mmCIF file of C-alpha atoms in Angstrom:
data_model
loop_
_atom_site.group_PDB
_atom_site.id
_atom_site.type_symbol
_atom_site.label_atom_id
_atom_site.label_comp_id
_atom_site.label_asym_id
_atom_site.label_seq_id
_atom_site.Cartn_x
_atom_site.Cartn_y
_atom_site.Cartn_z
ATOM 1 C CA UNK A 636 -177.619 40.664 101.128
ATOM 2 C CA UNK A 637 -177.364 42.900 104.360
ATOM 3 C CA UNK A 638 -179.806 44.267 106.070
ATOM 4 C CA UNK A 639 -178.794 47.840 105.126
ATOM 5 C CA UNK A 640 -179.003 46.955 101.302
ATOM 6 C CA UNK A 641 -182.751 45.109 101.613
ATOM 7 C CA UNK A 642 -184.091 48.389 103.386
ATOM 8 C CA UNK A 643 -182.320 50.746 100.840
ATOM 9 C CA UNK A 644 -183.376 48.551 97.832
ATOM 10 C CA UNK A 645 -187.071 48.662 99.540
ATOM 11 C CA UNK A 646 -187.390 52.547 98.524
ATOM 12 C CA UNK A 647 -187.544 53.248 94.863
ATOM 13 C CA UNK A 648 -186.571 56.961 95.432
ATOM 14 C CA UNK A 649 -183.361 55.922 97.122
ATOM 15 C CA UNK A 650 -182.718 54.103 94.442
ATOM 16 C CA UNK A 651 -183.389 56.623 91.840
ATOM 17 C CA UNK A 652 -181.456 59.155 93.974
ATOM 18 C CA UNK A 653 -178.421 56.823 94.113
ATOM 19 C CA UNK A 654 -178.351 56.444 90.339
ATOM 20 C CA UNK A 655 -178.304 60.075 89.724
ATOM 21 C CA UNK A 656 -175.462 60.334 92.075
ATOM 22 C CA UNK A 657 -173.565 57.880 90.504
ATOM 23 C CA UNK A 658 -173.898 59.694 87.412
ATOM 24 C CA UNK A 659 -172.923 62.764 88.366
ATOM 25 C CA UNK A 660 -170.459 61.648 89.950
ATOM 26 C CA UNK A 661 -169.072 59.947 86.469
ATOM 27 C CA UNK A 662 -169.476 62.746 84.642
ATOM 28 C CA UNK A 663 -167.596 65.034 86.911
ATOM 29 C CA UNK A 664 -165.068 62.585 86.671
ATOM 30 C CA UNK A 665 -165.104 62.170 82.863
ATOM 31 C CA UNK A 666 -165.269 65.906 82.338
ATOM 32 C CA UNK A 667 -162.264 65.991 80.196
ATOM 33 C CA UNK A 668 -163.431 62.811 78.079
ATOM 34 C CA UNK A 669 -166.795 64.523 77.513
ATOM 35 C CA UNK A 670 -165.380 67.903 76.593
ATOM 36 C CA UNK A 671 -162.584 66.018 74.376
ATOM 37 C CA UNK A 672 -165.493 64.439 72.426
ATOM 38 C CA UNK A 673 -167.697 67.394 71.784
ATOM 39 C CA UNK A 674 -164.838 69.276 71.502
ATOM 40 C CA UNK A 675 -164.618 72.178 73.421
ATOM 41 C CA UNK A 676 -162.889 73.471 76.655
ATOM 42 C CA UNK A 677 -164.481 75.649 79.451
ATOM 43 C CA UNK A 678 -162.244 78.291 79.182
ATOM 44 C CA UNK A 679 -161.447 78.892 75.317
ATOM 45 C CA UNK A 680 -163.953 82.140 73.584
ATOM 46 C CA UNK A 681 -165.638 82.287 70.922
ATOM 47 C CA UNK A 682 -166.504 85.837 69.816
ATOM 48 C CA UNK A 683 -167.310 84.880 66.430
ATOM 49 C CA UNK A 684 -170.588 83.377 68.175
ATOM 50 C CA UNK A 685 -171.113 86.613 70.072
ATOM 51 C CA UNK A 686 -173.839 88.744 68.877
ATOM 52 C CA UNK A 687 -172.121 92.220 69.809
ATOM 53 C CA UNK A 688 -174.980 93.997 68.004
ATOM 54 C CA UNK A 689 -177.720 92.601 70.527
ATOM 55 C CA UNK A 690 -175.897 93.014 73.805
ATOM 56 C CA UNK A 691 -173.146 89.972 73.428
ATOM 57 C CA UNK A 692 -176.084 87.342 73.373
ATOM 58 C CA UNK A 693 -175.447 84.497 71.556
ATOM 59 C CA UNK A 694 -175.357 83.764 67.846
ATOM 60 C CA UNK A 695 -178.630 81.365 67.170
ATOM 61 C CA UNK A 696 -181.167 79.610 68.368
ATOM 62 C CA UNK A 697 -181.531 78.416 71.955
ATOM 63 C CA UNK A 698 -178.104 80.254 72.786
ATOM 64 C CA UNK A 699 -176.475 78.606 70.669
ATOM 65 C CA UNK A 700 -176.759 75.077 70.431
ATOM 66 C CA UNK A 701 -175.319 72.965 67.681
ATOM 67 C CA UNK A 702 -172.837 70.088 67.103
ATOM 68 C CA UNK A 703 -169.938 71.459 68.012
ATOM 69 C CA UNK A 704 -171.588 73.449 70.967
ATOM 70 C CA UNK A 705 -174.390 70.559 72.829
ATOM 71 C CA UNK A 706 -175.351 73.430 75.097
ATOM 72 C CA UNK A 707 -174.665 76.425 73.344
ATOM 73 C CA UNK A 708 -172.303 78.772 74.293
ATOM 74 C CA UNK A 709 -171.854 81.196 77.105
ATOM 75 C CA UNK A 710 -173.225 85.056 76.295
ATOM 76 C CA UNK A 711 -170.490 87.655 75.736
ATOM 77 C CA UNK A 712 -167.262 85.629 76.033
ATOM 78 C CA UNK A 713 -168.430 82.468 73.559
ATOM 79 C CA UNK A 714 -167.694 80.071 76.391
ATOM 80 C CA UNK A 715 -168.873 76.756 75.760
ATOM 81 C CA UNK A 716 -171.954 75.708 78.309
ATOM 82 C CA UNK A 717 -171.323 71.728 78.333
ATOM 83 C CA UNK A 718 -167.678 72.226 79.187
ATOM 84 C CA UNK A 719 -168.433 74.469 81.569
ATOM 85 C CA UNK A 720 -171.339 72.786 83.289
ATOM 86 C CA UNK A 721 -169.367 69.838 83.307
ATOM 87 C CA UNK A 722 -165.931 71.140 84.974
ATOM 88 C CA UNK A 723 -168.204 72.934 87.232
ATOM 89 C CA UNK A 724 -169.524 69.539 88.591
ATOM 90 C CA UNK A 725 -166.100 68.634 89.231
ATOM 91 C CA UNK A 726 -165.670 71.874 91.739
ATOM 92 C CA UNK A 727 -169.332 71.661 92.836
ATOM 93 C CA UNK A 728 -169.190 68.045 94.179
ATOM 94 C CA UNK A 729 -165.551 68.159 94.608
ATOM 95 C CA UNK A 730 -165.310 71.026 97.503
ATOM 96 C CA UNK A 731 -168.518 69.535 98.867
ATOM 97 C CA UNK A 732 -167.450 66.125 99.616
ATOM 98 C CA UNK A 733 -163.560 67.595 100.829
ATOM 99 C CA UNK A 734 -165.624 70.099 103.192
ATOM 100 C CA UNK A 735 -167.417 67.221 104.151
ATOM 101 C CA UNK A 736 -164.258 65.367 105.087
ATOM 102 C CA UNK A 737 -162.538 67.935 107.099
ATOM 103 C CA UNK A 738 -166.051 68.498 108.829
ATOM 104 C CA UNK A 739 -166.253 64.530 109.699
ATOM 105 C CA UNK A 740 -162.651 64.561 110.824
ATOM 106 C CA UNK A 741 -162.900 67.518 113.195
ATOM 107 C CA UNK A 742 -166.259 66.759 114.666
ATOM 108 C CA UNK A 743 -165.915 62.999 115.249
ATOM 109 C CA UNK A 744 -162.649 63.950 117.260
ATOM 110 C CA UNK A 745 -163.931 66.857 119.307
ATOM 111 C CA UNK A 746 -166.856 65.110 120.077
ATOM 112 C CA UNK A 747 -165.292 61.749 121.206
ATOM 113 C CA UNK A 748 -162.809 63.611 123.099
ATOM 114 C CA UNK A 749 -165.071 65.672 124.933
ATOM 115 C CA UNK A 750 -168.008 62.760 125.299
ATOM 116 C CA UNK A 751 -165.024 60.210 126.247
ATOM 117 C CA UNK A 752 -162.564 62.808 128.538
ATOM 118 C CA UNK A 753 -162.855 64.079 131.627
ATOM 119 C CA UNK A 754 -165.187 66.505 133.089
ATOM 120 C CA UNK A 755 -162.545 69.966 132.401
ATOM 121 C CA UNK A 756 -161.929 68.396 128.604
ATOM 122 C CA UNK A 757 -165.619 68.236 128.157
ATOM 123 C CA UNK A 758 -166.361 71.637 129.475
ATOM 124 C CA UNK A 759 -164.028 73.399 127.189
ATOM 125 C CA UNK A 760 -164.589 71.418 124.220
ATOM 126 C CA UNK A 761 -168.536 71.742 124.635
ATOM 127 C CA UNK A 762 -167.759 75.453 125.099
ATOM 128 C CA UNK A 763 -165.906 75.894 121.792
ATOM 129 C CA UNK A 764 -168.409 73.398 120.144
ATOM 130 C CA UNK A 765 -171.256 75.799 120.922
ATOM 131 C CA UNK A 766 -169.234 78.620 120.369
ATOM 132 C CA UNK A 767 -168.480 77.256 116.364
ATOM 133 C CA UNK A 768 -172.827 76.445 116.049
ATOM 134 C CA UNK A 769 -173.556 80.028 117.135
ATOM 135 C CA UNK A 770 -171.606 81.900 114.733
ATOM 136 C CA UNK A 771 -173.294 82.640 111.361
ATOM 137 C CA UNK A 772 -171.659 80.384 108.914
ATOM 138 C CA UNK A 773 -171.681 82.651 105.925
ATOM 139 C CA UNK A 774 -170.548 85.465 107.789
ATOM 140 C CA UNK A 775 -167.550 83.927 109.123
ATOM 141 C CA UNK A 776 -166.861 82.088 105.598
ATOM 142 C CA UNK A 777 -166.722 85.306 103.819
ATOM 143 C CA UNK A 778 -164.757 86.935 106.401
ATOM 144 C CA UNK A 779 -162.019 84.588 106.118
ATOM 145 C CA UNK A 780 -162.576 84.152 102.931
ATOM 146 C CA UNK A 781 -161.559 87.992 101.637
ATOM 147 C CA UNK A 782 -158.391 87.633 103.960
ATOM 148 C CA UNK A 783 -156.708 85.083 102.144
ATOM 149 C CA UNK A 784 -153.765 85.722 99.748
ATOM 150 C CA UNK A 785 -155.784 85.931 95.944
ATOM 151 C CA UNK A 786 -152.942 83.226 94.741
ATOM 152 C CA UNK A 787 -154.258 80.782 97.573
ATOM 153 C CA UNK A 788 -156.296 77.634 94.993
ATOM 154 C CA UNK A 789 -159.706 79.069 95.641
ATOM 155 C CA UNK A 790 -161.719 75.471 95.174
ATOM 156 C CA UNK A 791 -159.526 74.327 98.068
ATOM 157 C CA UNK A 792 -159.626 77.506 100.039
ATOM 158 C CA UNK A 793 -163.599 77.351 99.811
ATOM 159 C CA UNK A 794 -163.389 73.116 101.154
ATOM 160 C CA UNK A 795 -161.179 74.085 104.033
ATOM 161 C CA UNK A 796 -163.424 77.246 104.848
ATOM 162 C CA UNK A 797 -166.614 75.742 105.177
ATOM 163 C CA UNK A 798 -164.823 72.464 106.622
ATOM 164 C CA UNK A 799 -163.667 74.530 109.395
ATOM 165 C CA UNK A 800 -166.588 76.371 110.652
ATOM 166 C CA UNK A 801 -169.168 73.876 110.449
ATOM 167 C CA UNK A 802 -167.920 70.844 112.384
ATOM 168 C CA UNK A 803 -170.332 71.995 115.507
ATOM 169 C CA UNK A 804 -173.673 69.861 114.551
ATOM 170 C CA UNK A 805 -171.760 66.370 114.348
ATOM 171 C CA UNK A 806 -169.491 67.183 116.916
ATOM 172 C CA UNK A 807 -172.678 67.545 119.123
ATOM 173 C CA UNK A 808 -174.169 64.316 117.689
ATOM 174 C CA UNK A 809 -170.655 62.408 118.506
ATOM 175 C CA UNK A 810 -170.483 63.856 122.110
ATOM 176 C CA UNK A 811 -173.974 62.751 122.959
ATOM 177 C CA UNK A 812 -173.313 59.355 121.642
ATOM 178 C CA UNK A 813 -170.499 58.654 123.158
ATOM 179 C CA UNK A 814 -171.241 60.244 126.270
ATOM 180 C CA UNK A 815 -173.985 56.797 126.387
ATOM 181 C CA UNK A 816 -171.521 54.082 124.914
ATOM 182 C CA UNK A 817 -168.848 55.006 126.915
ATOM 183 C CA UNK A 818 -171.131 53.446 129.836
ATOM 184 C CA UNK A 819 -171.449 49.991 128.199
ATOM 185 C CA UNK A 820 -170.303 47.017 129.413
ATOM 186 C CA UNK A 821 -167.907 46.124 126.795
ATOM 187 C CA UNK A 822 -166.205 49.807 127.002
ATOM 188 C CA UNK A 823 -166.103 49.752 130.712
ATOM 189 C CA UNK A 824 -163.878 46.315 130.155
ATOM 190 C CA UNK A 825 -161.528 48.075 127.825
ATOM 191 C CA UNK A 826 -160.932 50.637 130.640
ATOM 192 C CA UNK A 827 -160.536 47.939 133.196
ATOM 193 C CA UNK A 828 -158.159 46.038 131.175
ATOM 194 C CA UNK A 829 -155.637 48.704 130.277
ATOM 195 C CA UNK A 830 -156.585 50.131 127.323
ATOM 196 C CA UNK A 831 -155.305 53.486 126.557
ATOM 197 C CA UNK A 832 -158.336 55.969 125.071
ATOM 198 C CA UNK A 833 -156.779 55.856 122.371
ATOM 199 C CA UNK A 834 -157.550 51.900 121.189
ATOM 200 C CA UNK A 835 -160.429 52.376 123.234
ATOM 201 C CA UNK A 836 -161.581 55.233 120.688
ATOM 202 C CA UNK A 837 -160.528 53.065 117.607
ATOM 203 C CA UNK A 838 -161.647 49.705 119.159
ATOM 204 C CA UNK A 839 -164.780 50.149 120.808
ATOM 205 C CA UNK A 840 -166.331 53.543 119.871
ATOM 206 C CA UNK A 841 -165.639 54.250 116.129
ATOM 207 C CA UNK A 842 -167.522 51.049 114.872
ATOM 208 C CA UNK A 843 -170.250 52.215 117.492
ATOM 209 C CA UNK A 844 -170.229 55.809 115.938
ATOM 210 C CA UNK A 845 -170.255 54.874 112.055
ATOM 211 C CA UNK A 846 -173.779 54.692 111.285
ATOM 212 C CA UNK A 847 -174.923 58.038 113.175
ATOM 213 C CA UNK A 848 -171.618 59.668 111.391
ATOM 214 C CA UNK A 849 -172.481 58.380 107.626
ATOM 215 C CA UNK A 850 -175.748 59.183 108.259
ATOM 216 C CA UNK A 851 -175.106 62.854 109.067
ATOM 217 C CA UNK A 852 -172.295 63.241 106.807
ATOM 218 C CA UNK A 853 -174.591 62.531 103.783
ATOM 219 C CA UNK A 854 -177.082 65.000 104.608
ATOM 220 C CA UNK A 855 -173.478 67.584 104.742
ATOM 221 C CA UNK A 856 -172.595 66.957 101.351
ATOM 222 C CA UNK A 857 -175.685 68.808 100.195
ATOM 223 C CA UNK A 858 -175.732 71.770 102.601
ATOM 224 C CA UNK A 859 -172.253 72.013 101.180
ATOM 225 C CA UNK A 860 -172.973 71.886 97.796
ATOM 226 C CA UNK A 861 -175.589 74.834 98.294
ATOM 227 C CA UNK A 862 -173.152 76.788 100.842
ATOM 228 C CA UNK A 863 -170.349 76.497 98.491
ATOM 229 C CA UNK A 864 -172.736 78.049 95.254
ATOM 230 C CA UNK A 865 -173.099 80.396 97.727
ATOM 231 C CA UNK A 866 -170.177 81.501 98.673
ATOM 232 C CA UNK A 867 -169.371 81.525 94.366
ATOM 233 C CA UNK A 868 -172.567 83.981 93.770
ATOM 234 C CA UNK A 869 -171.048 86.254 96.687
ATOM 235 C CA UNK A 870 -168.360 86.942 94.259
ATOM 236 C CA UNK A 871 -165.705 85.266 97.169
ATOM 237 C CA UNK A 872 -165.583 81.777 96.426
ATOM 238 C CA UNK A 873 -163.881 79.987 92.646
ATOM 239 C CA UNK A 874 -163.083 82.762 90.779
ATOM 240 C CA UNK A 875 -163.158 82.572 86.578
ATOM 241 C CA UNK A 876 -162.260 81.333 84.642
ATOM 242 C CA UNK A 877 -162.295 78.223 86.784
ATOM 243 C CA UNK A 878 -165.946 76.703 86.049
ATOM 244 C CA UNK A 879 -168.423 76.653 89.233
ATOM 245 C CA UNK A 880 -172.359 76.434 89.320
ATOM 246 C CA UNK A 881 -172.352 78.932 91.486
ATOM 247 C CA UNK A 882 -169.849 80.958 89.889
ATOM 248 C CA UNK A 883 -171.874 80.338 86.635
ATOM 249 C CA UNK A 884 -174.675 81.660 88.137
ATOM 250 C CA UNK A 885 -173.009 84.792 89.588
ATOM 251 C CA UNK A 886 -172.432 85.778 85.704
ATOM 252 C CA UNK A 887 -175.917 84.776 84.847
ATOM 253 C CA UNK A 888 -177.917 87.150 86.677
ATOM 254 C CA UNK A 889 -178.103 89.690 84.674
ATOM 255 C CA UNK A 890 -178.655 87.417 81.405
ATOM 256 C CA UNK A 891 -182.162 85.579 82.339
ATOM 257 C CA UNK A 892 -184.487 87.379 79.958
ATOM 258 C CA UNK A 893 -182.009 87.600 76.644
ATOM 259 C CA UNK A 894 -180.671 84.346 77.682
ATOM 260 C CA UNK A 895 -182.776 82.290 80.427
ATOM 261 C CA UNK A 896 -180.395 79.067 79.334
ATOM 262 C CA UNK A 897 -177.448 80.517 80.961
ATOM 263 C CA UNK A 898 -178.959 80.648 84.075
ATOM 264 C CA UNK A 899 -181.476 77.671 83.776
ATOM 265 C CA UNK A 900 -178.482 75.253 82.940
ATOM 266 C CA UNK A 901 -176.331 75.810 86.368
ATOM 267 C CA UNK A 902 -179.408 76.309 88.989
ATOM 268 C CA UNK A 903 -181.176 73.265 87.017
ATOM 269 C CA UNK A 904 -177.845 71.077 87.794
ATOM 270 C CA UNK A 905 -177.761 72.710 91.382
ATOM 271 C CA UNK A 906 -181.405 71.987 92.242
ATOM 272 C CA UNK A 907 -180.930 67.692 90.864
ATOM 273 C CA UNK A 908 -177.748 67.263 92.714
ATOM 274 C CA UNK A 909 -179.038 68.716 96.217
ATOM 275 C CA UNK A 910 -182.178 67.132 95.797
ATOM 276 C CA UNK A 911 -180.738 63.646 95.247
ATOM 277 C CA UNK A 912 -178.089 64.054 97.179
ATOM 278 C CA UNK A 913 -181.120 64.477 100.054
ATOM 279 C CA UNK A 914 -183.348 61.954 99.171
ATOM 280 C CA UNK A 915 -180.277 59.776 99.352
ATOM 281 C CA UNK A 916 -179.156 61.343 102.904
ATOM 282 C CA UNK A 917 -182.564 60.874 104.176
ATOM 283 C CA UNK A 918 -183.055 56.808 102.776
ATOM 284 C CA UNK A 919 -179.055 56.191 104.507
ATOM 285 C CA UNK A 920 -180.159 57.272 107.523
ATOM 286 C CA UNK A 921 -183.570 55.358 107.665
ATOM 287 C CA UNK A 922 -182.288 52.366 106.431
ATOM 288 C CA UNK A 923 -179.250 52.863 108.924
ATOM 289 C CA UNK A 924 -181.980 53.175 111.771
ATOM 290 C CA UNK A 925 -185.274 51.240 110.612
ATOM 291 C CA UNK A 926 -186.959 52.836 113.421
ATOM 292 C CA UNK A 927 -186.987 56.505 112.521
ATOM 293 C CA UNK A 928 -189.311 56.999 110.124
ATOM 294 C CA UNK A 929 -188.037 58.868 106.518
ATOM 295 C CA UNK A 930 -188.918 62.999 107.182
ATOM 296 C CA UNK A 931 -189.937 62.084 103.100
ATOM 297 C CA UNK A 932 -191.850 59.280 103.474
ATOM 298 C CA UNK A 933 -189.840 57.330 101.076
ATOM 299 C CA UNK A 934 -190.698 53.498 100.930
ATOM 300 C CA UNK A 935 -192.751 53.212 103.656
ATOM 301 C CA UNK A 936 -195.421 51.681 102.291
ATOM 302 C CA UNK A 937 -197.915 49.029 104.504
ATOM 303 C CA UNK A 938 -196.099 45.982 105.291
ATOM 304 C CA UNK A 939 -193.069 47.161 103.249
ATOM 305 C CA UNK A 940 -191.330 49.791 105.095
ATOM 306 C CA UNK A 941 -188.320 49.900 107.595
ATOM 307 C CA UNK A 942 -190.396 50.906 110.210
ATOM 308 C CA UNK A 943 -192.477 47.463 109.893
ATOM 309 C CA UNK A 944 -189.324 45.692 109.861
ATOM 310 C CA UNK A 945 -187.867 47.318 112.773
ATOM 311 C CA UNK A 946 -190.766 45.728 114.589
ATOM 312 C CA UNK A 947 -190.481 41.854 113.223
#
């Protein structure tokens, strides 16, 4: 077993984290299974299980639930609430982890270029890079977000959106880094012998960069999850009937007294997911670098944690 793996399996709340990622992750995948076997779909309505006398809350108790309904249904359109939740994981994680991607892409390239160029390439990418952290990030997603073409897929639309504006943070991290291995022995070879920046970049730096960029990258996926919910309770990002968590809890604002399930299932499913997908973030990046100590404390018990093992 590696290293990486002993420190990781060393914090329980890693662990725990990791395992509600991996189911989430399943069940965003087996979203159509799951619906198939209750069966229901997110988008079909029920009015028969509308209660138009009462406001369109719905018909029973705890809004709704039975067997053919596991979460009840949605109030005033009939909606089923497990298909919906469930689809909406899909989208949630979905747009997170492709924002994530384009973020990774973007900022690992700007930042070895300008870390690894020369001084002119470095001054204007720097520029720019400071340029992209200074601008408010939901201001300049929902700007471009309300100039795009309606017919435009919105779940991809919001991935490329928030992909696009915040690269800055990594690309920062990447500069710095390589900025310092760019001076090491084995790199100033590579120049010596030939190498083009290029296979110097692919050779000698990327392997160098991967733990700083994982690290990062999974603390993104959650600031992306929350950013894209966002966006979705703006009214700007997935639009219905395409289920979101956030676009879920957009309708549900004006339904938490006469029916607190409808907004208690999406924000309950938000809160797990960010908070697991952090905990997770935060025991990568410690077991990545055993000498940082977890901002949670997690596993760092006496004579147990990575920062004792960093030291023997």
């Amino acid at each position: 077993m590696t290293p990486f793996l002993r420190r990781l399996r060393r914090q329980p709340a890693v662990l725990v984290a990791a395992g509600v990622v991996a189911l989430l992750v399943l069940v965003a995948l087996a979203a159509p299974l799951l619906t198939a076997l209750e069966g229901q779909d997110p988008t079909t309505y029920h009015p028969e299980l509308i209660d138009s006398a009462r406001g369109g809350v719905p018909v029973g108790p705890f809004g709704g639930i039975s067997g053919e309904h596991w979460l009840g249904v949605e109030p005033q359109t009939g909606r089923d609430l497990f298909a919906r939740l469930v689809y909406g994981a899909r989208v949630s994680l979905g747009v997170a982890l492709a924002a994530t991607g384009v973020q990774v892409f973007i900022g690992v390239a700007v930042g070895i270029a300008a870390g690894f160029g020369n001084r002119w390439v470095d001054q204007v990418l720097s520029r720019a890079t400071d340029a992209i952290v200074a601008l408010p990030l939901m201001v300049l997603a929902l700007a471009l977000m309300a100039v795009v073409p309606s017919g435009f897929p919105r779940p991809v639309l919001v991935a490329l959106v928030i992909g696009l504006v915040a690269w800055g943070y990594l690309a920062k991290i990447v500069r710095a880094q390589t900025v310092t291995l760019k001076e090491l022995d084995h790199v100033a070879a590579a120049r010596l012998s030939g190498w083009g920046s290029v296979r110097i970049a692919r050779r000698e730096l990327l392997p160098a960069l991967a733990a700083p960029v994982i690290t990062y990258a999974a603390l993104l996926v959650p600031a992306n999850i929350t950013v894209e919910a966002a966006l979705s309770f703006l009214g700007v990002g997935v639009k219905p009937p395409t289920a979101s968590w956030g676009q879920m809890l957009t309708s549900a604002d004006v339904w938490y007294q006469a029916a607190p399930q409808y907004l208690l299932y999406p924000a309950g499913a938000l809160f797990v997911t960010v908070l697991a997908l952090t905990v997770l973030g935060d025991g990568v990046r410690t077991a990545l670098d055993p000498r940082a100590a977890s901002r949670l404390r997690i596993g760092t018990g006496s004579g147990h944690g990575p920062a004792r093992e960093a030291h023997s």
